[in-house]
CSV table of C-alpha atoms in Angstrom, one decimal:
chain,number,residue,atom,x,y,z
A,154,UNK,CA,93.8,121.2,119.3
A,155,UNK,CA,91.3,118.8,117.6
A,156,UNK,CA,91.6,115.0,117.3
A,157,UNK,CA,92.7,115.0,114.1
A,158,UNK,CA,95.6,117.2,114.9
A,159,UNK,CA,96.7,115.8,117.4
A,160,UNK,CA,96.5,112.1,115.7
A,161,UNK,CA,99.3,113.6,113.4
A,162,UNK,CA,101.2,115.1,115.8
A,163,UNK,CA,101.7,111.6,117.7
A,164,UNK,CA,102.4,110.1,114.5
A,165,UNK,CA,104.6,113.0,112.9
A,166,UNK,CA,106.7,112.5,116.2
A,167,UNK,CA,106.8,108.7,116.7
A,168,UNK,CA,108.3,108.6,113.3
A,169,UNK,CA,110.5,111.1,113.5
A,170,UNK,CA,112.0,109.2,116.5
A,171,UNK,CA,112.0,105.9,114.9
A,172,UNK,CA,114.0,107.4,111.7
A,173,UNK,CA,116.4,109.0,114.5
A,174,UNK,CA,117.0,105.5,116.3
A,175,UNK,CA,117.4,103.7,113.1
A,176,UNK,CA,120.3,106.6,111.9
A,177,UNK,CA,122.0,105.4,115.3
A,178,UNK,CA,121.5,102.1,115.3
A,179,UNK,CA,122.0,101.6,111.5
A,180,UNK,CA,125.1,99.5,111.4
A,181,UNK,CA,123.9,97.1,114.1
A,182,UNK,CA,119.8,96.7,112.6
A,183,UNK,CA,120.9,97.4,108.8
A,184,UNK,CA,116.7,98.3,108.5
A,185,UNK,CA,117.3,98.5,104.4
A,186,UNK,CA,119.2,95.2,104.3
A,187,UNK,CA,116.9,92.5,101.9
A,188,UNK,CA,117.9,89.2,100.6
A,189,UNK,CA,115.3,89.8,97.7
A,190,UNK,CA,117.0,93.2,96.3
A,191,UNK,CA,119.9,90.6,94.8
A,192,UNK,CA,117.3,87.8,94.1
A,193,UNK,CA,115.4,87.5,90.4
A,194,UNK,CA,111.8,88.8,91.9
A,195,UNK,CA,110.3,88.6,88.2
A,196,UNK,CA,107.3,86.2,87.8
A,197,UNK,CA,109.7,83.4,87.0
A,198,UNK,CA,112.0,84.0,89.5
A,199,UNK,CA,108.9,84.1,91.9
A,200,UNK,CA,107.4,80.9,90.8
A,201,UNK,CA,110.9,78.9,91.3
A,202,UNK,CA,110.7,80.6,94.9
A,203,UNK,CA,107.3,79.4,95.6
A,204,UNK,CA,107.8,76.1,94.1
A,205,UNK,CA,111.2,75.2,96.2
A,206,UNK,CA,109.4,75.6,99.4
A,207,UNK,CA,106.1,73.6,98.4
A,208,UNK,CA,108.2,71.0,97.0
A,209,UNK,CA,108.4,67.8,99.6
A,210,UNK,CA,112.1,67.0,98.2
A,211,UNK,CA,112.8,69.9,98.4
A,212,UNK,CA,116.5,71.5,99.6
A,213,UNK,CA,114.7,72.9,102.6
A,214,UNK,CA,114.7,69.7,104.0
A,215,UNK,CA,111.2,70.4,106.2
A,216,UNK,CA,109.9,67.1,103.9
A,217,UNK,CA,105.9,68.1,102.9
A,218,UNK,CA,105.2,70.3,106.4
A,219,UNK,CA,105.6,73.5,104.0
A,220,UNK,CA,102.9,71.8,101.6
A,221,UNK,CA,100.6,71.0,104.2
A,222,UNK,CA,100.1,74.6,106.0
A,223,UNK,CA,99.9,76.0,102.0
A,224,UNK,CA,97.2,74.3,101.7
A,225,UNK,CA,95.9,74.4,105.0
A,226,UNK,CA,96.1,78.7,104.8
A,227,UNK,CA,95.7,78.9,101.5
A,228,UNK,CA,93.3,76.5,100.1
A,229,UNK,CA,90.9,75.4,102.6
A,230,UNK,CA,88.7,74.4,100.1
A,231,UNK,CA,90.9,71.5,99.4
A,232,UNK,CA,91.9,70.9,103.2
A,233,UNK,CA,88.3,70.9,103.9
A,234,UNK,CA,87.1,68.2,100.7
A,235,UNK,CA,86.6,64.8,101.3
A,236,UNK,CA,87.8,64.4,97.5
A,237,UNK,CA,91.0,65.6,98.5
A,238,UNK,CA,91.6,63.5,101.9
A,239,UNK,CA,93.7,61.0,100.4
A,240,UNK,CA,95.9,63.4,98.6
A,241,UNK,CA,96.3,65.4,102.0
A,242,UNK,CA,97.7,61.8,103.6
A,243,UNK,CA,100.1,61.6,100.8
A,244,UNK,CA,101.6,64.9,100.5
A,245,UNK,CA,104.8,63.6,100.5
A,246,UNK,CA,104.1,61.6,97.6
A,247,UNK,CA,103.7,65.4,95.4
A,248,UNK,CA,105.8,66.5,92.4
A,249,UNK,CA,106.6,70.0,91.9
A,250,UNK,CA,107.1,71.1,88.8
A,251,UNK,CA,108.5,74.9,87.6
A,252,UNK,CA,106.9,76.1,83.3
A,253,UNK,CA,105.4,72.5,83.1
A,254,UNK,CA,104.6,72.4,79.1
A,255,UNK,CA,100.7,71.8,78.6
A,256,UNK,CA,101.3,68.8,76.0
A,257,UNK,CA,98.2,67.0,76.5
A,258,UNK,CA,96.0,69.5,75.4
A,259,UNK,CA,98.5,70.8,72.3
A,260,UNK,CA,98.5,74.7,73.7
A,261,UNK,CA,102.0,75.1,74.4
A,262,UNK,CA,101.2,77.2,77.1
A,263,UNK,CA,103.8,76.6,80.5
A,264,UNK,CA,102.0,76.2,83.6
A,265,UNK,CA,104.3,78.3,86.4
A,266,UNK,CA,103.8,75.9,89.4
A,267,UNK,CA,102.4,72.5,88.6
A,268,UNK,CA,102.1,69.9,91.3
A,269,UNK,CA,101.2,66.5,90.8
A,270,UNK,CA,100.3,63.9,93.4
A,271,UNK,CA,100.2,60.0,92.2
A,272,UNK,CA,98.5,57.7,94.8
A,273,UNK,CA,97.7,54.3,93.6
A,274,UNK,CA,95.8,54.7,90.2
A,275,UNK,CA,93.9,58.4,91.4
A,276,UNK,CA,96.0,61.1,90.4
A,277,UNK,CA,96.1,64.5,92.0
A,278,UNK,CA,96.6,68.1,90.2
A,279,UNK,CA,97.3,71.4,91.2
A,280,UNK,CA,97.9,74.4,88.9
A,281,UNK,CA,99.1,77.8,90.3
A,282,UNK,CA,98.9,80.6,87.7
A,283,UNK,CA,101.2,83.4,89.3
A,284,UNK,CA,100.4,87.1,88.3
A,285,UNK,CA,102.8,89.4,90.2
A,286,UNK,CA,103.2,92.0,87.2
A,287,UNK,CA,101.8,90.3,83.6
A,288,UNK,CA,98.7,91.3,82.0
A,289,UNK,CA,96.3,88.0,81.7
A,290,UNK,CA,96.4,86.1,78.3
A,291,UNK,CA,93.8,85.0,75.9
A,292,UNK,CA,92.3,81.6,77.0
A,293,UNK,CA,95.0,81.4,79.5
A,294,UNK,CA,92.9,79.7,82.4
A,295,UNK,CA,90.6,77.9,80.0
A,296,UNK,CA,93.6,76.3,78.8
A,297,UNK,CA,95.3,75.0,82.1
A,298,UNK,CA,92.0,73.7,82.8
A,299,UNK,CA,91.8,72.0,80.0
A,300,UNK,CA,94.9,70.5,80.6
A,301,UNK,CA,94.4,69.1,83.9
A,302,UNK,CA,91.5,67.8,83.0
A,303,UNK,CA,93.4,65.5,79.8
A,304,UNK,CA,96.2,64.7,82.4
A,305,UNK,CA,93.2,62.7,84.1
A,306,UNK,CA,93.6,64.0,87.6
A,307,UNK,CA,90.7,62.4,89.5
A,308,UNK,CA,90.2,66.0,91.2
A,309,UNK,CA,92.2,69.4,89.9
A,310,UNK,CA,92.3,72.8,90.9
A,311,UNK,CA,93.8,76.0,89.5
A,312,UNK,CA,95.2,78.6,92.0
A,313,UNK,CA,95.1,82.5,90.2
A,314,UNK,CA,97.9,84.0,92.1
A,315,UNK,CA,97.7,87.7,92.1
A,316,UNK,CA,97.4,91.0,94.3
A,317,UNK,CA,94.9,93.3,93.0
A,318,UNK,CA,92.8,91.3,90.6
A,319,UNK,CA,89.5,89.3,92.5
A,320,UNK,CA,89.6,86.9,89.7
A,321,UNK,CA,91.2,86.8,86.0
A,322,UNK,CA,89.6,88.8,83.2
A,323,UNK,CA,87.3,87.3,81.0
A,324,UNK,CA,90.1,87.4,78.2
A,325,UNK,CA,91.3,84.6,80.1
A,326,UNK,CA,88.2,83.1,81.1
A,327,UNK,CA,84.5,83.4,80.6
A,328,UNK,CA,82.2,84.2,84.0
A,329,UNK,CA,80.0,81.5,83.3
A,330,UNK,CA,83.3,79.1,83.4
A,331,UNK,CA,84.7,80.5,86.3
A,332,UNK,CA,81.6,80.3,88.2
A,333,UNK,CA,81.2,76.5,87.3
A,334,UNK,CA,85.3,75.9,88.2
A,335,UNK,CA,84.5,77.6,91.9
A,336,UNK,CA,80.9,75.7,92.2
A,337,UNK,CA,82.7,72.9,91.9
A,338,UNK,CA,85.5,73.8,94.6
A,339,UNK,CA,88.2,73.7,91.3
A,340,UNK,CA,89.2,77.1,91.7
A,341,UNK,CA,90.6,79.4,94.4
A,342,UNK,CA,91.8,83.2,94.1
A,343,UNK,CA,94.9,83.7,96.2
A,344,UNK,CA,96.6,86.8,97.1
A,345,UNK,CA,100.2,87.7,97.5
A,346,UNK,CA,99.3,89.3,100.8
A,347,UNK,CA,97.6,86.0,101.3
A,348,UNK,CA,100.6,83.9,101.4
A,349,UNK,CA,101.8,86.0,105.0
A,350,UNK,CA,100.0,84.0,107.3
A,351,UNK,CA,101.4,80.4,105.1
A,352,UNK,CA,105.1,82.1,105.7
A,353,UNK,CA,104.8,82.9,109.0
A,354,UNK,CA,103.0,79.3,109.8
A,355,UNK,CA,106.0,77.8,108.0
A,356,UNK,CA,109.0,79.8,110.0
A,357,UNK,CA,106.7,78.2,113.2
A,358,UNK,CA,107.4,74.9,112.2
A,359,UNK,CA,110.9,75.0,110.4
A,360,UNK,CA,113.6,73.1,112.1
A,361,UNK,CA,116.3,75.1,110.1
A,362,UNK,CA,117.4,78.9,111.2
A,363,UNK,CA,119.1,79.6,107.2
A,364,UNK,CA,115.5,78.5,106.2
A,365,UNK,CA,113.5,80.3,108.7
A,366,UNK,CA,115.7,83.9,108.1
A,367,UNK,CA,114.7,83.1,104.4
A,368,UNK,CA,111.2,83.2,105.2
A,369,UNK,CA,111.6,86.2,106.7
A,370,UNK,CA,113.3,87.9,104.2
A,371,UNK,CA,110.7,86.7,101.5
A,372,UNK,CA,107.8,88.3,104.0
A,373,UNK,CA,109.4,91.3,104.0
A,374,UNK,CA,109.7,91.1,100.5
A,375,UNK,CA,106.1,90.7,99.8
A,376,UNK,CA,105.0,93.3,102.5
A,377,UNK,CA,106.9,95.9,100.5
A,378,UNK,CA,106.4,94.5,96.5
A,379,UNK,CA,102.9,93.9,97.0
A,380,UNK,CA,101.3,95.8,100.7
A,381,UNK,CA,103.0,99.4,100.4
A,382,UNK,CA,105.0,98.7,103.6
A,383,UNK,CA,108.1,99.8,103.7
A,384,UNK,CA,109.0,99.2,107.7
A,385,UNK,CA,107.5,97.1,109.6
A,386,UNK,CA,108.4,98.5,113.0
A,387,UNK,CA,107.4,102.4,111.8
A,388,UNK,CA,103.5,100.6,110.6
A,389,UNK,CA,103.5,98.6,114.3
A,390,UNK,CA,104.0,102.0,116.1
A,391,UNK,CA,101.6,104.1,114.2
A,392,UNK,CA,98.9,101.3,114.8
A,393,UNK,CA,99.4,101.3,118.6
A,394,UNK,CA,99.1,105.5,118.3
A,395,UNK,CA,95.4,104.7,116.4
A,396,UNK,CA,94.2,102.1,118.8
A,397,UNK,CA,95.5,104.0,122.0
A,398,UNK,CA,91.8,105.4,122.3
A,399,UNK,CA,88.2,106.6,120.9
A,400,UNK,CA,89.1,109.8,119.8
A,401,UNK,CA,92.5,108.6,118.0
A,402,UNK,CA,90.5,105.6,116.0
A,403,UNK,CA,87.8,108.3,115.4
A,404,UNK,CA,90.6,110.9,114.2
A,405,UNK,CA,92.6,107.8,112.0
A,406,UNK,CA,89.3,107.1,110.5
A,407,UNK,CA,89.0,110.8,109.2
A,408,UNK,CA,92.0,110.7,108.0
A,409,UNK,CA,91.6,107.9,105.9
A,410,UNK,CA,88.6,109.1,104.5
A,411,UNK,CA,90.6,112.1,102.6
A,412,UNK,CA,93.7,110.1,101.4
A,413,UNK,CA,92.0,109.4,98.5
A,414,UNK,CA,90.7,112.3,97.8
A,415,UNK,CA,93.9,114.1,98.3
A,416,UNK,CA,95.7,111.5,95.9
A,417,UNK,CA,93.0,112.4,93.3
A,418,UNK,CA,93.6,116.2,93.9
A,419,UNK,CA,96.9,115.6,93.8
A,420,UNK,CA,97.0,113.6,90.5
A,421,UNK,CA,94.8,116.5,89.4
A,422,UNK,CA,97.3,119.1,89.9
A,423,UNK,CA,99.7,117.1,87.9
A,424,UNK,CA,97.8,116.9,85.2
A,425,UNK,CA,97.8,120.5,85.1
A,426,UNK,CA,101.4,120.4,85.6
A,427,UNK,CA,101.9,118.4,82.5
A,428,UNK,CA,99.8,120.1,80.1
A,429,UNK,CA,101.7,123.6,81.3
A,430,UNK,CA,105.3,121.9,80.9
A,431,UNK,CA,104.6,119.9,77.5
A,432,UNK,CA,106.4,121.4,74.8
A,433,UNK,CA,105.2,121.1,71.5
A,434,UNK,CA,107.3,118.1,69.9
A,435,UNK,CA,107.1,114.6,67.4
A,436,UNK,CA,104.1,113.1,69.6
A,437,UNK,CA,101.0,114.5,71.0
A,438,UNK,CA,100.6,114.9,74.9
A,439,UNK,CA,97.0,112.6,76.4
A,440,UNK,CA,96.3,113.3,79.6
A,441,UNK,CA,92.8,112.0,79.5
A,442,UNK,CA,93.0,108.2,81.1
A,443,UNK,CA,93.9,109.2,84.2
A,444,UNK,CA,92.1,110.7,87.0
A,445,UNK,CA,90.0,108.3,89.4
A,446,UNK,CA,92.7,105.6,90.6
A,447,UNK,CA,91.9,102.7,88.7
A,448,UNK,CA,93.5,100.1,87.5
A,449,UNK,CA,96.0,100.8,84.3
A,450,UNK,CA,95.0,104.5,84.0
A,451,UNK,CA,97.9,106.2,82.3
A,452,UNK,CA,99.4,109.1,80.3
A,453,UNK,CA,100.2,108.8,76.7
A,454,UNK,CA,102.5,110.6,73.7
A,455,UNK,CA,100.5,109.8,70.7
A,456,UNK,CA,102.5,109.8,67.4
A,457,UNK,CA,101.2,111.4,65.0
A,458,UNK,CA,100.7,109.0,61.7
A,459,UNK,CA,101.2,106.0,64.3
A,460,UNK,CA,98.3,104.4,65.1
A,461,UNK,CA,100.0,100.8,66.5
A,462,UNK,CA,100.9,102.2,70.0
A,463,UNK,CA,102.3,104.9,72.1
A,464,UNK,CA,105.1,105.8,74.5
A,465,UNK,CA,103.0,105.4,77.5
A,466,UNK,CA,103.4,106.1,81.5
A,467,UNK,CA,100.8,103.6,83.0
A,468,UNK,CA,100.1,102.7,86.9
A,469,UNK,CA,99.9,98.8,86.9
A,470,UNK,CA,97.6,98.7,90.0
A,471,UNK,CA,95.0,100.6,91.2
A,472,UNK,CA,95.1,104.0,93.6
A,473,UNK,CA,97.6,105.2,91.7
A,474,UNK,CA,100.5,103.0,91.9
A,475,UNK,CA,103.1,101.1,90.7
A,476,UNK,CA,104.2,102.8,87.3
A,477,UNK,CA,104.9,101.4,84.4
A,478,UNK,CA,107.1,103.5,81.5
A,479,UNK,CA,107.6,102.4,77.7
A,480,UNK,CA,106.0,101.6,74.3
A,481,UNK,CA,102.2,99.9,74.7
A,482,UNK,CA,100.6,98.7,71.4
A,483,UNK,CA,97.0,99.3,71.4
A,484,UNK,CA,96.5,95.0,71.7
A,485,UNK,CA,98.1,92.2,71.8
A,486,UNK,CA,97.4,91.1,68.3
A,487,UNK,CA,99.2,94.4,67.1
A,488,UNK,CA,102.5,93.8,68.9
A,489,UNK,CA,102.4,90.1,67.5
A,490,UNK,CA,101.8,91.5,64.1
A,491,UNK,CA,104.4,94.0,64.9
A,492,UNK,CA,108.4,93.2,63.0
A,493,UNK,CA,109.9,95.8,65.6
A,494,UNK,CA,108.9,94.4,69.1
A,495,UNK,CA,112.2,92.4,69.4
A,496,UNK,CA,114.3,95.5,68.1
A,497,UNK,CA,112.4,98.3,70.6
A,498,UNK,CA,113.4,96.1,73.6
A,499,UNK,CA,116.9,95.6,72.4
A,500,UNK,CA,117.2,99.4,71.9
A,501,UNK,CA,115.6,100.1,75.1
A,502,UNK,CA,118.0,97.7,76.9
A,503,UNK,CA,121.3,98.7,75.3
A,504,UNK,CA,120.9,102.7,75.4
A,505,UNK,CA,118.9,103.2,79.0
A,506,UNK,CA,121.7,101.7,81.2
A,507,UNK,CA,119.8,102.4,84.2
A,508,UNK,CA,117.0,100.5,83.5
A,509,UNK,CA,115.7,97.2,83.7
A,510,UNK,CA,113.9,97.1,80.6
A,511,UNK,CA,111.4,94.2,80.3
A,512,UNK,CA,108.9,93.1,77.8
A,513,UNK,CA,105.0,91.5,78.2
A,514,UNK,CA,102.4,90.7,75.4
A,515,UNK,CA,101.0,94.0,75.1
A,516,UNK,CA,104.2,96.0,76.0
A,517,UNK,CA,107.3,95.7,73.5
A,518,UNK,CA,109.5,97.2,76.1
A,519,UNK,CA,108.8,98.6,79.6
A,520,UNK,CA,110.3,99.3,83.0
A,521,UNK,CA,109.2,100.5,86.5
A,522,UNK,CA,109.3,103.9,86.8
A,523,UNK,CA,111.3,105.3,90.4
A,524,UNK,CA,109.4,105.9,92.5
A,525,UNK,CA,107.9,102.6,92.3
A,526,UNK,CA,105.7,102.5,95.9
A,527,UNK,CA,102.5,105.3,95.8
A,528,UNK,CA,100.5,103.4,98.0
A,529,UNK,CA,103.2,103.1,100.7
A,530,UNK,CA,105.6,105.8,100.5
A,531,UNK,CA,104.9,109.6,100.4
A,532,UNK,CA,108.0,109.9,98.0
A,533,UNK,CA,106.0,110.1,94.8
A,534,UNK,CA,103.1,112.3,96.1
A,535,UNK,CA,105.8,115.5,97.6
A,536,UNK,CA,107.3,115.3,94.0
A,537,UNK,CA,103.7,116.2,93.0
A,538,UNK,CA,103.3,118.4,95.6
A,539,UNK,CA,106.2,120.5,95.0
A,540,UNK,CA,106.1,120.5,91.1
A,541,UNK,CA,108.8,118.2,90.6
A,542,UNK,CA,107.1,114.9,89.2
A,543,UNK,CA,105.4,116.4,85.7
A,544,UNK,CA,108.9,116.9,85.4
A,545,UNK,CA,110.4,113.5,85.8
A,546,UNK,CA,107.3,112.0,83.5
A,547,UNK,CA,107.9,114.4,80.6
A,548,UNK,CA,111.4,114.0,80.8
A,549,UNK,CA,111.6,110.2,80.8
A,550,UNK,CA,108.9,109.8,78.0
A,551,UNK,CA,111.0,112.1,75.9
A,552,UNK,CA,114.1,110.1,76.4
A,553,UNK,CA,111.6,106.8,75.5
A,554,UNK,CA,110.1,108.1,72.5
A,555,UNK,CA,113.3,109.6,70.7
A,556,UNK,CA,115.9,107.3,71.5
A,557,UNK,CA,112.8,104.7,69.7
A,558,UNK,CA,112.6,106.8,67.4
A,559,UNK,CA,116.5,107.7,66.5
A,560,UNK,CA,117.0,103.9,65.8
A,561,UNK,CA,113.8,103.2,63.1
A,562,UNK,CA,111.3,101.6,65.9
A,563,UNK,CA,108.4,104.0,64.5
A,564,UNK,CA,108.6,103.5,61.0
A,565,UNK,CA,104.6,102.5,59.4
A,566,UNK,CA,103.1,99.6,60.3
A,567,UNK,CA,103.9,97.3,57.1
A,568,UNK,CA,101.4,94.5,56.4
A,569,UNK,CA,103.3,91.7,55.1
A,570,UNK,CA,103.0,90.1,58.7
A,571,UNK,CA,99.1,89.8,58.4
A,572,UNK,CA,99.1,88.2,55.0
């Protein structure tokens, strides 16, 4: 039997006997059990998360500690400035604020988590811009900037809080800026998957077990949302089964080096799926801007006589996953322009009752198409597999694109709105 085989038999196996003890033991571990599945985990619900731990006065009662291993893990640019020393001896001196309205520079823009440190006449500022979902907007970053810098803090810094992105998009902010911002130690990218190693610091030093359990629910939470994993103690045991010796590292190695390409073969057999189930209807089926696993790649119904958007099934990170199903206008002006955007999320929300329909700048009306998790769960890619998931797409684009359609959402684009 070679390497490789074998590496999947171990791992076929130690699963299989960790899904058995967890159907025994289920009443006593509850392995599915999550704080966060009854929590608002939307970017605002997030930010207020995020904000009540970093806040000093805050109800968690562990005074600044929290504040000071962020920025310890997090930032070490700033724990590591001399410019910063005197705000690091005053942490418990720091403001938190939650959609802080950018007055001072007349943008109206809400900075998610603003904190603001006042220690004799030197000021301090912090602005964390936290991505979990949103596309970026235009001038977004050049704005906060701007703003911290009329606010007169003696140093600032912006945080871009994201998972997949190494840095914002030039719609927000120009190359040339952002490389003067992190030149000047006034920038620092941070990843959700970054923030583990903070948590985990923080349930170290907590003096509270309701605040330390909360922790740990909220690691969980992001090791799932925003890593793929989906168990913890399954991911532990498959690691010891790579590490045991050279031939299994060798073997995990090779099989690591095909995932993608079976994902791509995989997503190529679903195109094929599509274009042999598509029946000829209102809209137009576009399989073309999806293929190679990056970013935002999607399937489209294009409307005939419609050119202001499309019903749209789009994965919102890269290697395929993460869907995305609704109505996309082709930019954000359009949707702005748009007199139905309001109306196509109202529809969306009142007649699909078993979804969470949301809305962004680009996207009238969306929601996160089940399965959710490609990157961690095999769920999605058996669908595929077996036939089942062209089937599932089709069907739920139909549903999108009709029931839009049955209440007016696609009449032609009138112009009064641009004049």
């Amino acid at each position: 039997m070679s390497a490789v085989q074998s590496l999947i038999n171990d791992v076929s196996q130690k699963t299989h006997a960790l899904k058995t003890a967890q159907a025994l033991y289920n009443r006593q571990l509850s392995p599915s059990f999550n704080t966060f599945d009854y929590i608002n985990t939307n970017e605002v619900g997030l930010s207020r998360i995020l904000a009540a731990l970093l806040d000093p006065k805050g109800s968690h009662a562990q005074q600044e500690n929290f504040l000071r291993l962020f920025v310890e893990h997090c930032l070490p640019v700033i724990y590591k400035s001399d410019n910063w020393q005197i705000f690091l001896n005053n942490l418990e001196k720091t403001e938190v604020f939650l959609e802080e309205t950018t007055g001072k520079s007349n943008t109206q823009r809400r900075m998610d988590i603003y904190l603001r440190c006042q220690v004799g006449d030197d000021s301090y500022g912090i602005c964390i811009e936290n991505k979990p979902y949103a596309a970026d907007q235009l001038d977004q970053m050049k704005d906060y900037a701007i703003e911290l810098k009329n606010r007169k803090h003696k140093p600032w810094h912006l945080v871009y809080l994201n998972e997949d992105n190494d840095v914002p998009s030039e719609y927000s902010v120009d190359t040339t800026t952002l490389e003067s911002w992190i030149t000047s130690n006034q920038y620092s990218h941070l990843r959700f998957s970054d923030l583990i190693g903070w948590l985990k610091a923080c349930q170290v030093e907590c003096q509270n077990h309701s605040v330390s359990e909360f922790i740990a629910q909220l690691i969980k939470f992001i090791q799932k949302q925003f890593m793929g994993i989906q168990d913890m103690s399954e991911d532990n045991a498959i690691l010891d089964i790579i590490k045991k010796n050279a031939a299994t590292i060798d073997a995990s190695i090779k099989v690591s080096n095909t995932v993608n390409r079976m994902k791509k073969e995989l997503i190529a057999k679903l195109k094929i799926d599509l274009l042999a189930k598509y029946k000829k209807a209102d809209y137009e089926l576009d399989i073309s801007y999806i293929g190679e696993g990056r970013r935002y790649e999607q399937i489209r119904l294009i409307i005939p006589g419609y050119d202001m958007g499309w019903v749209c099934f789009e994965f919102d990170n890269a290697d395929f996953d993460r869907p995305i199903l609704g109505i996309k206008f082709t930019s954000v002006e359009a949707a702005k322009a748009c007199s139905y955007t309001e109306k196509m999320k109202m529809v969306l929300n009142t007649m699909l009752t078993n979804k969470k329909v949301n809305s962004s700048a680009q996207w009238p009306a969306y929601y996160y198409f089940d399965p959710q998790d490609w990157k961690g769960s095999s769920e999605a890619w058996l669908m595929i597999n077996e036939g089942t998931m062209a089937d599932k797409i089709l069907g739920e684009m139909d549903v999108v694109f009709n029931t839009l359609k049955a209440n007016g959402c696609f009449k032609k684009y009138q112009f009064e709105n641009l004049v």
